CSV table of C-alpha atoms in Angstrom, one decimal:
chain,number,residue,atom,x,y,z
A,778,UNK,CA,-19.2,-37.5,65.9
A,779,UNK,CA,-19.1,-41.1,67.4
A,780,UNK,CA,-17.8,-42.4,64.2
A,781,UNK,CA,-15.1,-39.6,64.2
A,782,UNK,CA,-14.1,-40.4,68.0
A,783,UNK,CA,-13.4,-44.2,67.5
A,784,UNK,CA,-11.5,-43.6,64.1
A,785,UNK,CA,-8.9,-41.2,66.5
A,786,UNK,CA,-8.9,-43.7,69.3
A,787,UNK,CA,-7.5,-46.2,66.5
A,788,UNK,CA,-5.2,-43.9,64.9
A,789,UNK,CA,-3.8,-42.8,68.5
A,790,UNK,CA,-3.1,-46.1,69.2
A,791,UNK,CA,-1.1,-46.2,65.7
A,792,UNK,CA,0.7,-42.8,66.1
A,793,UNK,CA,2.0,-43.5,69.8
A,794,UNK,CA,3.5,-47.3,68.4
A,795,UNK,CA,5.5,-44.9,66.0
A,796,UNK,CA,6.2,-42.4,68.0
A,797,UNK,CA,7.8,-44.8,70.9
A,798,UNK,CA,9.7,-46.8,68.4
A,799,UNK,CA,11.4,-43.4,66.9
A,800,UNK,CA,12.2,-42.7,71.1
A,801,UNK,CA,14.9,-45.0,71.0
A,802,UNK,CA,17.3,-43.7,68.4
A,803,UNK,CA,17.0,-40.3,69.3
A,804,UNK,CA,18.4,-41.2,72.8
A,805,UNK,CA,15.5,-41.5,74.9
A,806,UNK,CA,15.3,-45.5,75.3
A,807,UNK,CA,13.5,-44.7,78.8
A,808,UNK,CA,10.6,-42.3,77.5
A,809,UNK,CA,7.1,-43.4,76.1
A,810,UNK,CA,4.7,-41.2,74.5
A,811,UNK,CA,0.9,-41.9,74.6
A,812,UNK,CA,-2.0,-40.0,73.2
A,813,UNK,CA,-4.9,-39.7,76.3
A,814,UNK,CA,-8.6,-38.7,74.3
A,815,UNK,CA,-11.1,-38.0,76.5
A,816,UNK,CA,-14.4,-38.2,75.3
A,817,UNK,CA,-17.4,-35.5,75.8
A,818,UNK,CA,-21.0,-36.6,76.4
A,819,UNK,CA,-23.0,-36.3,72.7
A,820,UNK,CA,-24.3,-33.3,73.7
A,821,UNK,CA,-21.0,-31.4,75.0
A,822,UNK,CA,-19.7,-31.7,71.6
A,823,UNK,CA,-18.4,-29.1,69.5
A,824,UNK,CA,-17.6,-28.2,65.8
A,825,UNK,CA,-14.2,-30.2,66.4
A,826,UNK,CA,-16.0,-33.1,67.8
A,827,UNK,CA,-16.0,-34.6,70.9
A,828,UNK,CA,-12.8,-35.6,72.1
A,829,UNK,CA,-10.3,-33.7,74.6
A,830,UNK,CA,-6.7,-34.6,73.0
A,831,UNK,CA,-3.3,-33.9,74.8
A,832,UNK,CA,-0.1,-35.7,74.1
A,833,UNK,CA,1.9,-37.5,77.9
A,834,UNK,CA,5.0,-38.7,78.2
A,835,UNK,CA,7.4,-40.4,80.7
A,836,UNK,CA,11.4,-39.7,80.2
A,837,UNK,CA,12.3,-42.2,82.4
A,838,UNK,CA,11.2,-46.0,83.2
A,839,UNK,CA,8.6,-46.2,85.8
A,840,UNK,CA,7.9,-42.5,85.8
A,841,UNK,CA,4.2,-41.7,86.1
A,842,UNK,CA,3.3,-39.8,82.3
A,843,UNK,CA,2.4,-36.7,82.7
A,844,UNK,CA,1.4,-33.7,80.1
A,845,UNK,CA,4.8,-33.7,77.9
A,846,UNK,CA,4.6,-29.8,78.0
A,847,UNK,CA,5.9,-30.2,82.0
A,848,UNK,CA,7.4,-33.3,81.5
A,849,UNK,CA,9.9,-33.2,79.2
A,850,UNK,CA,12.9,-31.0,79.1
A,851,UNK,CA,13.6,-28.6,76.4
A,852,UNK,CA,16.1,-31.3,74.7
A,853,UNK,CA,13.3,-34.2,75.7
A,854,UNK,CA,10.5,-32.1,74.6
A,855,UNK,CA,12.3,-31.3,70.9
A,856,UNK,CA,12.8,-35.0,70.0
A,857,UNK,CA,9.2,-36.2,71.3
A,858,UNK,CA,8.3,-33.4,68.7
A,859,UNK,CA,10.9,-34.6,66.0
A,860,UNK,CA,9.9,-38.5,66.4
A,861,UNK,CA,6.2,-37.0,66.1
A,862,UNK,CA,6.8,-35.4,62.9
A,863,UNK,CA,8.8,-38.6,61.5
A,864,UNK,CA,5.8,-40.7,62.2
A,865,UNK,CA,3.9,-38.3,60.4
A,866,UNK,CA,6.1,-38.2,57.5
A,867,UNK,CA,6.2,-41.8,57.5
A,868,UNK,CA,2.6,-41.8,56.8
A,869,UNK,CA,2.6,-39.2,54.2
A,870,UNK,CA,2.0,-36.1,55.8
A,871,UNK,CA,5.7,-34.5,54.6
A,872,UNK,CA,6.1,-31.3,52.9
A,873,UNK,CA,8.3,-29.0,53.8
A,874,UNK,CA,9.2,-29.0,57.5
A,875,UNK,CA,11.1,-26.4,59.2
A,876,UNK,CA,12.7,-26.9,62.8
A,877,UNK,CA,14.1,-24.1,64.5
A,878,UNK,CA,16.8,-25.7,66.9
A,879,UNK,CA,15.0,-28.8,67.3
A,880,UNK,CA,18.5,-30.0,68.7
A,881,UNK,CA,18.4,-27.5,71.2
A,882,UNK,CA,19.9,-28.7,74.7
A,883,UNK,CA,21.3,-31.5,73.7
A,884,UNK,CA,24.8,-32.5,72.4
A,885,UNK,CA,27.0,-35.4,71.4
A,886,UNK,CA,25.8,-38.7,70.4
A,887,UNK,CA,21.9,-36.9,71.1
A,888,UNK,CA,23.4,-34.5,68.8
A,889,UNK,CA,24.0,-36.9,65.9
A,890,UNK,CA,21.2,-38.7,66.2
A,891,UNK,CA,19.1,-35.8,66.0
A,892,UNK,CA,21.2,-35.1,62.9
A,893,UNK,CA,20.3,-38.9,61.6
A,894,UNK,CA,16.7,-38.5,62.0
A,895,UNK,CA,15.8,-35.1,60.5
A,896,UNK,CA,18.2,-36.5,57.2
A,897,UNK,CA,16.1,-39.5,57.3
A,898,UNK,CA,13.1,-37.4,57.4
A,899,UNK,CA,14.5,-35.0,54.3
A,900,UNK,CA,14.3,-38.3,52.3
A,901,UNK,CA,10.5,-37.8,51.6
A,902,UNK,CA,10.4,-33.9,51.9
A,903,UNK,CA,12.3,-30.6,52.2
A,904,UNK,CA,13.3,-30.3,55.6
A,905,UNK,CA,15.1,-26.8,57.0
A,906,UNK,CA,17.0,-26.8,59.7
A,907,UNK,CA,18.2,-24.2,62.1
A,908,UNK,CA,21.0,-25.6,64.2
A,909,UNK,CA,24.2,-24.3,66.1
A,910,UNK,CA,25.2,-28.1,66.1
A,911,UNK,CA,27.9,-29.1,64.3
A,912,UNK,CA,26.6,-32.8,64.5
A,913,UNK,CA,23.5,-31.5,63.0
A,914,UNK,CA,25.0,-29.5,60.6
A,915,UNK,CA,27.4,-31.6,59.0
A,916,UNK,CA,24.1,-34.0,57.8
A,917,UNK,CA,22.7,-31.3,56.0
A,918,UNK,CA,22.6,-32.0,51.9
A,919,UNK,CA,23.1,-27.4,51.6
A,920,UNK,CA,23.9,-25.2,53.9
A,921,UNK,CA,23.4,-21.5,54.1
A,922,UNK,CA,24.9,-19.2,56.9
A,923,UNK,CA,22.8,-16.8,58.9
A,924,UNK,CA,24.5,-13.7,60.3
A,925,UNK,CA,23.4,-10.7,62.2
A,926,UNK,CA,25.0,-7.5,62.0
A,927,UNK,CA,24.1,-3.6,63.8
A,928,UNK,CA,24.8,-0.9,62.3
A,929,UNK,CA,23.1,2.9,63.3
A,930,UNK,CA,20.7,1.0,66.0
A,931,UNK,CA,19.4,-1.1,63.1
A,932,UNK,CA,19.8,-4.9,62.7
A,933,UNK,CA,20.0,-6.5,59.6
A,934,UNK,CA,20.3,-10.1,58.6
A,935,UNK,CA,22.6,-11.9,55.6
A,936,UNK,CA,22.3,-15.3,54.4
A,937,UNK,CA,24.7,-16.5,52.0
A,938,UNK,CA,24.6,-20.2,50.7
A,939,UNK,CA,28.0,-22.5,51.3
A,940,UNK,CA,29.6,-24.5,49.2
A,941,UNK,CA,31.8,-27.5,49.4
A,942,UNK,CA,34.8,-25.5,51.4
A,943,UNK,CA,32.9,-23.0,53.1
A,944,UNK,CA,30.8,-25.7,54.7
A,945,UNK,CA,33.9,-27.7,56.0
A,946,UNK,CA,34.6,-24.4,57.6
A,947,UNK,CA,31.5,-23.5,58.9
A,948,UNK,CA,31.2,-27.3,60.6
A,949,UNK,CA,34.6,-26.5,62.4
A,950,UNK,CA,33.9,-22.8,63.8
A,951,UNK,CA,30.8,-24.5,65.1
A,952,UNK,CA,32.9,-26.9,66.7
A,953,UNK,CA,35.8,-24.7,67.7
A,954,UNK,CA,34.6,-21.2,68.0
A,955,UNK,CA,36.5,-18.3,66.3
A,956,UNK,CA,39.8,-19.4,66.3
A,957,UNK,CA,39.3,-22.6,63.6
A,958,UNK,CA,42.2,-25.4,64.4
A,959,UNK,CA,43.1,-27.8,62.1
A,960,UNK,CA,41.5,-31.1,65.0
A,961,UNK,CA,38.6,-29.0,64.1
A,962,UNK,CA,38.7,-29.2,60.7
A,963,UNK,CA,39.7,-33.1,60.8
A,964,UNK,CA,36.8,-33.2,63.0
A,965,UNK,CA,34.6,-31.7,60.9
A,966,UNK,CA,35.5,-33.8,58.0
A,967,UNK,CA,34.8,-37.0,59.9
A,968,UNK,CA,31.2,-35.4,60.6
């Protein structure tokens, strides 16, 4: 159990270095990420061992961490999670990874560097990705729409798979909305 404790201590140490350096392309150049283990007497251990592990995190310089659960904001709290899962792809724990609106509350140039990191990270795995960001979106290598419809108080859901067109079109309604101009299209495009 002891020799189990110190080989986490060390790997902490090595995950939270990879985990702060991913923090800075993914827009949050002020937030650090540290792993705090807490260590049980030998006899309080358990079948897990006998360290207490939580994941803290500051979002802003000189901001006391704090558990990254109350910490971070949704848009925070989904890239601390996304530049966890790179590090851990980067050490060969990849297979397939699936993020269900990892880029939620955030937009822009958050947005597309959201969008750079989860392609990076489908470089050494299958990564799927559910987004309603265009920025997002447009880095994908296929893309399949997801639609809802009701019909007799049921609800049923269609996925169709889009090819080179209907992609260029998708990338623009997200970006426009219903009415598809042709800036969004150019916009999508340049995405």
């Amino acid at each position: 159990a002891m020799a189990i404790s110190e080989a986490r201590q060390a790997a902490a140490g090595k995950l939270d270095a990879m985990v702060n350096e991913e923090l800075v392309p993914l827009k949050l150049d002020g937030g650090k990420f540290s792993t705090e283990i807490e260590r049980a007497a030998l006899e309080d251990g358990t079948a897990h061992g006998l360290d207490r592990i939580r994941f803290v995190a500051s979002t802003n310089p000189g901001m006391a961490p704090g558990p990254i659960a109350k910490i971070a904001s949704g848009g925070e709290l989904a890239r601390f999670m996304l530049a966890l899962k790179v590090s851990l792809a980067a050490q060969g724990h990849n297979g397939t990874l699936i993020f269900d609106e990892v880029d939620a509350g955030v937009g822009g140039a958050v947005a597309e560097a959201v969008g750079t990191r989860l392609h990076r990270l489908a470089q050494n795995g299958q990564v799927l990705v559910v987004t309603h960001s265009p920025q997002v979106a447009a880095r994908g290598n296929h893309h399949w729409q997801v639609s809802k419809s009701g019909e007799n108080g049921s609800v049923s859901t269609s996925v169709v798979a889009l090819e080179a067109t209907a992609r260029l079109e998708e990338v623009a309604r997200m970006l426009s909305g219903a009415n598809i101009t042709d800036e969004a299209r150019a916009a999508a495009q340049r995405l």
